[in-house]
PDB file of C-alpha atoms and ligand atoms in Angstrom:
ATOM      1  CA  MET A   1       0.000   0.000   0.000  1.00 42.00           C
ATOM      2  CA  ILE A   2       1.373   3.440  -0.926  1.00 43.00           C
ATOM      3  CA  GLU A   3       1.760   5.715   2.097  1.00 47.00           C
ATOM      4  CA  GLY A   4      -1.279   7.942   2.551  1.00 48.00           C
ATOM      5  CA  ARG A   5      -3.474   5.783   0.391  1.00 47.00           C
ATOM      6  CA  HIS A   6      -6.262   3.512   1.545  1.00 55.00           C
ATOM      7  CA  GLN A   7      -7.901   0.413   0.257  1.00 54.00           C
ATOM      8  CA  GLY A   8     -10.675   1.387  -2.140  1.00 54.00           C
ATOM      9  CA  ASP A   9      -9.027   4.666  -3.254  1.00 53.00           C
ATOM     10  CA  PRO A  10      -9.142   5.199  -7.020  1.00 48.00           C
ATOM     11  CA  PRO A  11      -6.073   3.872  -8.867  1.00 42.00           C
ATOM     12  CA  VAL A  12      -3.018   6.114  -9.177  1.00 40.00           C
ATOM     13  CA  MET A  13      -2.897   7.510 -12.694  1.00 38.00           C
ATOM     14  CA  THR A  14       0.469   6.679 -14.175  1.00 37.00           C
ATOM     15  CA  THR A  15      -0.075   8.228 -17.580  1.00 43.00           C
ATOM     16  CA  SER A  16       0.147  11.940 -18.188  1.00 50.00           C
ATOM     17  CA  LYS A  17      -1.800  13.735 -20.869  1.00 86.00           C
ATOM     18  CA  GLU A  18       0.340  15.195 -23.609  1.00 94.00           C
ATOM     19  CA  PHE A  19      -0.281  17.488 -26.529  1.00 96.00           C
ATOM     20  CA  ILE A  20      -0.078  15.257 -29.588  1.00 97.00           C
ATOM     21  CA  LEU A  21       0.782  16.622 -33.017  1.00 97.00           C
ATOM     22  CA  GLY A  22      -0.345  14.255 -35.794  1.00 97.00           C
ATOM     23  CA  VAL A  23       1.971  14.716 -38.782  1.00 98.00           C
ATOM     24  CA  ASP A  24       1.334  13.321 -42.257  1.00 97.00           C
ATOM     25  CA  LEU A  25       4.399  12.339 -44.296  1.00 97.00           C
ATOM     26  CA  ASP A  26       3.778  12.606 -48.045  1.00 96.00           C
ATOM     27  CA  GLY A  27       3.438  16.214 -49.152  1.00 96.00           C
ATOM     28  CA  VAL A  28       3.965  17.431 -45.567  1.00 98.00           C
ATOM     29  CA  CYS A  29       7.309  16.095 -44.304  1.00 98.00           C
ATOM     30  CA  GLY A  30       8.676  15.199 -47.713  1.00 97.00           C
ATOM     31  CA  ASP A  31       8.238  16.602 -51.222  1.00 97.00           C
ATOM     32  CA  PHE A  32       6.208  13.638 -52.468  1.00 97.00           C
ATOM     33  CA  TYR A  33       4.988  15.132 -55.736  1.00 97.00           C
ATOM     34  CA  GLY A  34       8.425  16.485 -56.636  1.00 97.00           C
ATOM     35  CA  ARG A  35      10.057  13.054 -56.336  1.00 98.00           C
ATOM     36  CA  LEU A  36       7.125  11.225 -57.915  1.00 98.00           C
ATOM     37  CA  ARG A  37       7.373  13.564 -60.905  1.00 98.00           C
ATOM     38  CA  GLU A  38      11.028  12.579 -61.438  1.00 98.00           C
ATOM     39  CA  ILE A  39      10.115   8.897 -61.341  1.00 98.00           C
ATOM     40  CA  ALA A  40       7.036   9.406 -63.530  1.00 98.00           C
ATOM     41  CA  ALA A  41       9.275  10.892 -66.232  1.00 98.00           C
ATOM     42  CA  VAL A  42      11.256   7.622 -66.219  1.00 97.00           C
ATOM     43  CA  TRP A  43       8.079   5.495 -66.108  1.00 96.00           C
ATOM     44  CA  LEU A  44       6.506   7.354 -69.010  1.00 96.00           C
ATOM     45  CA  ASP A  45       9.825   7.974 -70.822  1.00 96.00           C
ATOM     46  CA  VAL A  46       9.078  11.660 -71.308  1.00 96.00           C
ATOM     47  CA  PRO A  47      11.056  14.830 -70.453  1.00 98.00           C
ATOM     48  CA  ILE A  48      10.317  15.877 -66.892  1.00 98.00           C
ATOM     49  CA  GLU A  49       9.388  19.385 -68.109  1.00 98.00           C
ATOM     50  CA  SER A  50       6.450  17.844 -69.980  1.00 98.00           C
ATOM     51  CA  LEU A  51       4.861  16.826 -66.650  1.00 98.00           C
ATOM     52  CA  THR A  52       3.225  19.750 -64.905  1.00 98.00           C
ATOM     53  CA  ASP A  53       4.071  20.315 -61.256  1.00 97.00           C
ATOM     54  CA  ASP A  54       0.666  21.933 -60.781  1.00 97.00           C
ATOM     55  CA  VAL A  55      -0.979  18.610 -59.997  1.00 97.00           C
ATOM     56  CA  SER A  56      -4.190  17.662 -58.269  1.00 95.00           C
ATOM     57  CA  TYR A  57      -4.692  14.659 -55.998  1.00 93.00           C
ATOM     58  CA  GLY A  58      -3.962  11.390 -57.862  1.00 92.00           C
ATOM     59  CA  VAL A  59      -2.039  13.321 -60.558  1.00 96.00           C
ATOM     60  CA  PRO A  60      -4.602  12.915 -63.405  1.00 95.00           C
ATOM     61  CA  GLU A  61      -2.647  15.660 -65.275  1.00 97.00           C
ATOM     62  CA  TRP A  62       0.153  13.190 -66.076  1.00 97.00           C
ATOM     63  CA  ASN A  63      -2.017  10.909 -68.217  1.00 95.00           C
ATOM     64  CA  LEU A  64      -0.953   7.695 -66.490  1.00 96.00           C
ATOM     65  CA  GLU A  65      -3.957   5.609 -67.527  1.00 94.00           C
ATOM     66  CA  PRO A  66      -2.540   4.166 -70.785  1.00 93.00           C
ATOM     67  CA  LEU A  67       0.409   2.730 -68.795  1.00 92.00           C
ATOM     68  CA  GLY A  68      -1.521   1.231 -65.895  1.00 92.00           C
ATOM     69  CA  GLY A  69      -2.695   4.274 -63.966  1.00 95.00           C
ATOM     70  CA  TYR A  70      -1.575   5.758 -60.669  1.00 94.00           C
ATOM     71  CA  SER A  71      -1.263   2.434 -58.827  1.00 92.00           C
ATOM     72  CA  ALA A  72       1.207   1.089 -61.385  1.00 94.00           C
ATOM     73  CA  LEU A  73       3.393   4.204 -61.098  1.00 96.00           C
ATOM     74  CA  HIS A  74       3.220   4.090 -57.308  1.00 93.00           C
ATOM     75  CA  ARG A  75       4.323   0.442 -57.235  1.00 92.00           C
ATOM     76  CA  PHE A  76       7.186   1.159 -59.667  1.00 94.00           C
ATOM     77  CA  ALA A  77       8.264   4.200 -57.639  1.00 95.00           C
ATOM     78  CA  VAL A  78       8.320   2.400 -54.281  1.00 92.00           C
ATOM     79  CA  THR A  79       9.757  -0.940 -55.389  1.00 92.00           C
ATOM     80  CA  GLN A  80      12.236   0.199 -58.071  1.00 95.00           C
ATOM     81  CA  HIS A  81      13.168   3.771 -57.116  1.00 96.00           C
ATOM     82  CA  ASN A  82      13.019   3.791 -53.306  1.00 94.00           C
ATOM     83  CA  LEU A  83      10.348   6.512 -53.389  1.00 95.00           C
ATOM     84  CA  PHE A  84       9.876   6.814 -49.631  1.00 95.00           C
ATOM     85  CA  GLY A  85      13.614   6.718 -48.996  1.00 96.00           C
ATOM     86  CA  THR A  86      14.478   9.469 -51.470  1.00 97.00           C
ATOM     87  CA  LEU A  87      11.966  12.269 -50.837  1.00 97.00           C
ATOM     88  CA  LYS A  88      13.487  15.700 -50.335  1.00 98.00           C
ATOM     89  CA  PRO A  89      12.580  16.859 -46.808  1.00 98.00           C
ATOM     90  CA  MET A  90      10.418  19.991 -46.821  1.00 98.00           C
ATOM     91  CA  PRO A  91      12.514  23.105 -46.038  1.00 97.00           C
ATOM     92  CA  GLY A  92      12.885  23.707 -42.315  1.00 97.00           C
ATOM     93  CA  ILE A  93      10.981  20.647 -41.175  1.00 97.00           C
ATOM     94  CA  THR A  94      13.661  19.024 -39.023  1.00 97.00           C
ATOM     95  CA  PRO A  95      14.573  21.989 -36.804  1.00 97.00           C
ATOM     96  CA  VAL A  96      10.889  22.898 -36.426  1.00 98.00           C
ATOM     97  CA  LEU A  97       9.897  19.414 -35.273  1.00 98.00           C
ATOM     98  CA  ARG A  98      12.910  19.233 -32.952  1.00 97.00           C
ATOM     99  CA  ARG A  99      11.977  22.574 -31.357  1.00 98.00           C
ATOM    100  CA  LEU A 100       8.357  21.473 -30.936  1.00 98.00           C
ATOM    101  CA  SER A 101       9.476  18.162 -29.464  1.00 97.00           C
ATOM    102  CA  ILE A 102      11.810  19.904 -27.007  1.00 96.00           C
ATOM    103  CA  ALA A 103       8.927  22.213 -26.047  1.00 96.00           C
ATOM    104  CA  GLY A 104       7.076  19.087 -24.871  1.00 95.00           C
ATOM    105  CA  ILE A 105       4.878  18.266 -27.859  1.00 97.00           C
ATOM    106  CA  ARG A 106       4.543  14.583 -28.738  1.00 96.00           C
ATOM    107  CA  ILE A 107       5.149  14.028 -32.457  1.00 97.00           C
ATOM    108  CA  ARG A 108       2.980  11.273 -33.924  1.00 97.00           C
ATOM    109  CA  ILE A 109       3.619  10.377 -37.581  1.00 97.00           C
ATOM    110  CA  ILE A 110       0.408   9.245 -39.297  1.00 96.00           C
ATOM    111  CA  THR A 111       0.716   7.934 -42.834  1.00 94.00           C
ATOM    112  CA  HIS A 112      -1.201   5.817 -45.311  1.00 90.00           C
ATOM    113  CA  ARG A 113       1.802   4.249 -46.979  1.00 82.00           C
ATOM    114  CA  LEU A 114       0.817   0.582 -46.802  1.00 83.00           C
ATOM    115  CA  TYR A 115      -0.817   1.008 -50.132  1.00 75.00           C
ATOM    116  CA  ILE A 116       0.709  -1.845 -52.111  1.00 75.00           C
ATOM    117  CA  LYS A 117      -0.042  -5.433 -51.117  1.00 76.00           C
ATOM    118  CA  HIS A 118       2.994  -7.615 -50.302  1.00 79.00           C
ATOM    119  CA  PHE A 119       5.447  -4.686 -50.201  1.00 80.00           C
ATOM    120  CA  LEU A 120       4.789  -3.648 -46.626  1.00 87.00           C
ATOM    121  CA  LEU A 121       8.298  -4.345 -45.329  1.00 88.00           C
ATOM    122  CA  VAL A 122       9.806  -2.277 -48.147  1.00 89.00           C
ATOM    123  CA  ALA A 123       7.465   0.647 -47.476  1.00 90.00           C
ATOM    124  CA  ILE A 124       8.036   0.578 -43.708  1.00 93.00           C
ATOM    125  CA  ARG A 125      11.808   0.200 -44.004  1.00 94.00           C
ATOM    126  CA  GLN A 126      12.118   3.081 -46.488  1.00 94.00           C
ATOM    127  CA  THR A 127       9.955   5.225 -44.210  1.00 95.00           C
ATOM    128  CA  VAL A 128      11.779   4.607 -40.935  1.00 96.00           C
ATOM    129  CA  GLU A 129      15.225   4.889 -42.517  1.00 97.00           C
ATOM    130  CA  TRP A 130      14.219   8.194 -44.120  1.00 97.00           C
ATOM    131  CA  LEU A 131      12.940   9.602 -40.829  1.00 97.00           C
ATOM    132  CA  ASP A 132      16.144   8.579 -39.023  1.00 97.00           C
ATOM    133  CA  ARG A 133      18.458   9.799 -41.766  1.00 97.00           C
ATOM    134  CA  ASN A 134      16.807  13.196 -41.750  1.00 96.00           C
ATOM    135  CA  GLY A 135      16.868  13.464 -37.954  1.00 96.00           C
ATOM    136  CA  ILE A 136      13.109  13.851 -37.641  1.00 96.00           C
ATOM    137  CA  PRO A 137      11.985  13.308 -34.050  1.00 96.00           C
ATOM    138  CA  TYR A 138       8.869  11.262 -33.313  1.00 96.00           C
ATOM    139  CA  TRP A 139       7.510   9.000 -30.589  1.00 94.00           C
ATOM    140  CA  ASP A 140       4.776   7.191 -32.494  1.00 96.00           C
ATOM    141  CA  ILE A 141       4.305   6.083 -36.069  1.00 96.00           C
ATOM    142  CA  CYS A 142       0.938   4.910 -37.338  1.00 95.00           C
ATOM    143  CA  PHE A 143       0.447   3.355 -40.753  1.00 93.00           C
ATOM    144  CA  MET A 144      -3.264   4.026 -41.100  1.00 88.00           C
ATOM    145  CA  GLY A 145      -5.612   4.795 -43.946  1.00 84.00           C
ATOM    146  CA  ASP A 146      -8.347   6.035 -41.629  1.00 86.00           C
ATOM    147  CA  LYS A 147      -6.587   8.926 -39.930  1.00 89.00           C
ATOM    148  CA  THR A 148      -9.622   9.764 -37.801  1.00 89.00           C
ATOM    149  CA  ALA A 149      -8.947   6.499 -35.937  1.00 88.00           C
ATOM    150  CA  VAL A 150      -5.611   7.893 -34.704  1.00 91.00           C
ATOM    151  CA  GLY A 151      -5.841  10.425 -31.901  1.00 92.00           C
ATOM    152  CA  ALA A 152      -4.076  13.789 -31.987  1.00 96.00           C
ATOM    153  CA  ASP A 153      -4.786  17.285 -30.663  1.00 96.00           C
ATOM    154  CA  LEU A 154      -3.801  18.868 -33.964  1.00 97.00           C
ATOM    155  CA  TYR A 155      -3.104  17.347 -37.388  1.00 97.00           C
ATOM    156  CA  ILE A 156      -0.885  18.607 -40.218  1.00 98.00           C
ATOM    157  CA  GLU A 157      -2.200  17.158 -43.465  1.00 97.00           C
ATOM    158  CA  ASP A 158      -2.191  17.937 -47.198  1.00 97.00           C
ATOM    159  CA  SER A 159      -4.626  15.472 -48.770  1.00 96.00           C
ATOM    160  CA  PRO A 160      -8.015  17.125 -49.410  1.00 96.00           C
ATOM    161  CA  GLY A 161      -9.855  13.871 -48.640  1.00 95.00           C
ATOM    162  CA  ASN A 162      -8.066  13.323 -45.328  1.00 95.00           C
ATOM    163  CA  VAL A 163      -8.579  16.944 -44.290  1.00 97.00           C
ATOM    164  CA  ALA A 164     -12.314  16.633 -44.987  1.00 97.00           C
ATOM    165  CA  GLU A 165     -12.618  13.353 -43.068  1.00 95.00           C
ATOM    166  CA  LEU A 166     -10.695  14.706 -40.087  1.00 96.00           C
ATOM    167  CA  ARG A 167     -12.690  17.939 -39.978  1.00 97.00           C
ATOM    168  CA  ASP A 168     -15.983  16.014 -40.324  1.00 96.00           C
ATOM    169  CA  ALA A 169     -14.895  13.997 -37.292  1.00 95.00           C
ATOM    170  CA  GLY A 170     -14.335  17.230 -35.328  1.00 95.00           C
ATOM    171  CA  CYS A 171     -10.526  17.142 -35.489  1.00 96.00           C
ATOM    172  CA  GLU A 172      -8.402  20.285 -35.810  1.00 97.00           C
ATOM    173  CA  VAL A 173      -6.293  20.343 -38.965  1.00 98.00           C
ATOM    174  CA  VAL A 174      -3.747  22.752 -40.411  1.00 98.00           C
ATOM    175  CA  VAL A 175      -3.617  22.219 -44.183  1.00 98.00           C
ATOM    176  CA  PHE A 176      -0.073  22.039 -45.527  1.00 98.00           C
ATOM    177  CA  ALA A 177      -0.509  23.964 -48.757  1.00 98.00           C
ATOM    178  CA  ASN A 178       0.321  22.487 -52.146  1.00 97.00           C
ATOM    179  CA  SER A 179      -1.251  22.358 -55.588  1.00 96.00           C
ATOM    180  CA  THR A 180      -3.549  19.444 -54.630  1.00 97.00           C
ATOM    181  CA  ASN A 181      -5.367  21.383 -51.906  1.00 98.00           C
ATOM    182  CA  LYS A 182      -5.680  24.951 -53.240  1.00 97.00           C
ATOM    183  CA  HIS A 183      -9.452  24.800 -52.693  1.00 97.00           C
ATOM    184  CA  VAL A 184      -9.297  23.548 -49.082  1.00 98.00           C
ATOM    185  CA  ALA A 185     -10.373  26.001 -46.377  1.00 97.00           C
ATOM    186  CA  PRO A 186      -8.000  27.456 -43.748  1.00 98.00           C
ATOM    187  CA  PRO A 187      -6.228  27.231 -41.408  1.00 98.00           C
ATOM    188  CA  ARG A 188      -3.413  26.649 -43.903  1.00 98.00           C
ATOM    189  CA  ALA A 189       0.376  26.814 -43.753  1.00 98.00           C
ATOM    190  CA  ASN A 190       2.662  27.498 -46.708  1.00 98.00           C
ATOM    191  CA  SER A 191       5.852  26.486 -44.901  1.00 98.00           C
ATOM    192  CA  TRP A 192       7.104  24.739 -41.790  1.00 98.00           C
ATOM    193  CA  THR A 193       7.779  28.187 -40.281  1.00 98.00           C
ATOM    194  CA  GLN A 194       4.039  28.829 -40.522  1.00 98.00           C
ATOM    195  CA  VAL A 195       3.283  25.347 -39.145  1.00 98.00           C
ATOM    196  CA  GLU A 196       5.462  26.082 -36.117  1.00 98.00           C
ATOM    197  CA  ALA A 197       3.635  29.339 -35.403  1.00 98.00           C
ATOM    198  CA  ALA A 198       0.218  27.684 -35.712  1.00 98.00           C
ATOM    199  CA  VAL A 199       1.185  24.726 -33.525  1.00 98.00           C
ATOM    200  CA  ARG A 200       2.712  26.896 -30.799  1.00 98.00           C
ATOM    201  CA  LEU A 201      -0.419  29.049 -30.673  1.00 97.00           C
ATOM    202  CA  ARG A 202      -2.646  25.988 -30.298  1.00 97.00           C
ATOM    203  CA  PHE A 203      -0.272  24.428 -27.746  1.00 97.00           C
ATOM    204  CA  GLU A 204      -0.401  27.563 -25.570  1.00 96.00           C
ATOM    205  CA  GLU A 205      -4.217  27.390 -25.559  1.00 96.00           C
ATOM    206  CA  TRP A 206      -4.073  23.687 -24.732  1.00 96.00           C
ATOM    207  CA  LYS A 207      -1.730  24.326 -21.784  1.00 94.00           C
ATOM    208  CA  LYS A 208      -4.223  26.804 -20.299  1.00 93.00           C
ATOM    209  CA  ASN A 209      -6.815  24.003 -20.305  1.00 92.00           C
ATOM    210  CA  ASN A 210      -4.321  21.492 -18.910  1.00 92.00           C
ATOM    211  CA  PRO A 211      -2.700  23.352 -16.011  1.00 89.00           C
ATOM    212  CA  ASP A 212      -1.181  20.161 -14.542  1.00 88.00           C
ATOM    213  CA  TRP A 213       0.803  19.460 -17.682  1.00 88.00           C
ATOM    214  CA  GLY A 214       3.990  21.273 -16.553  1.00 78.00           C
ATOM    215  CA  ASN A 215       4.005  19.548 -13.148  1.00 76.00           C
ATOM    216  CA  GLN A 216       3.485  16.142 -14.709  1.00 67.00           C
ATOM    217  CA  ARG A 217       6.329  16.827 -17.093  1.00 67.00           C
ATOM    218  CA  GLU A 218       8.736  17.757 -14.302  1.00 60.00           C
ATOM    219  CA  ARG A 219       7.957  14.518 -12.453  1.00 54.00           C
ATOM    220  CA  LYS A 220       8.993  12.413 -15.463  1.00 54.00           C
TER     221      LYS A 220
HETATM  222 MG1   MG B 301      -0.050  13.547 -47.597  1.00 58.42          MG
END
């Protein structure tokens, strides 16, 4: 029996509540469409300049259908060109996430990358190696199609469909701006500098509603 406690007292809570930032990978942490465009030029055997970078979701502008459609390109990109291991990190992402992590925010990567049957190990290995190589801090990684099933206090996301689903479920989302989501309503961020500002603002509000957070943190 712990000193000062009595039989029948409620259990001691051993978990502390944290502010969780749910971070998407493709188009948010890494320049997915930029790298996919390079690989699509190889797949289609066309000059890269002939493929617009002003794409919408699913890249219908690249006329992939005659050669098997988006899924065929995606499979080729992941299995033959290490797509997830070769994305260019978005400018500023690593220092921003490190600062947010040091400030006490829990980084939770949420990605729908298990898209191709029977290539799960390849997709996961490329992903984790990329995160480590780029020094991106995180505590959790969730490979989930249904992002509403993964809890977070704030989500950073670029896919119009995921943003809509999250917002319909009552989740707070900052849209990471790119050509696929021009039509999606704010709040939006054009850079990781803007993400940092938006996250810090929301975190400060959250701390006001969770006054024990600092004490819990010190006890860890
Ligand atoms: Mg994305």
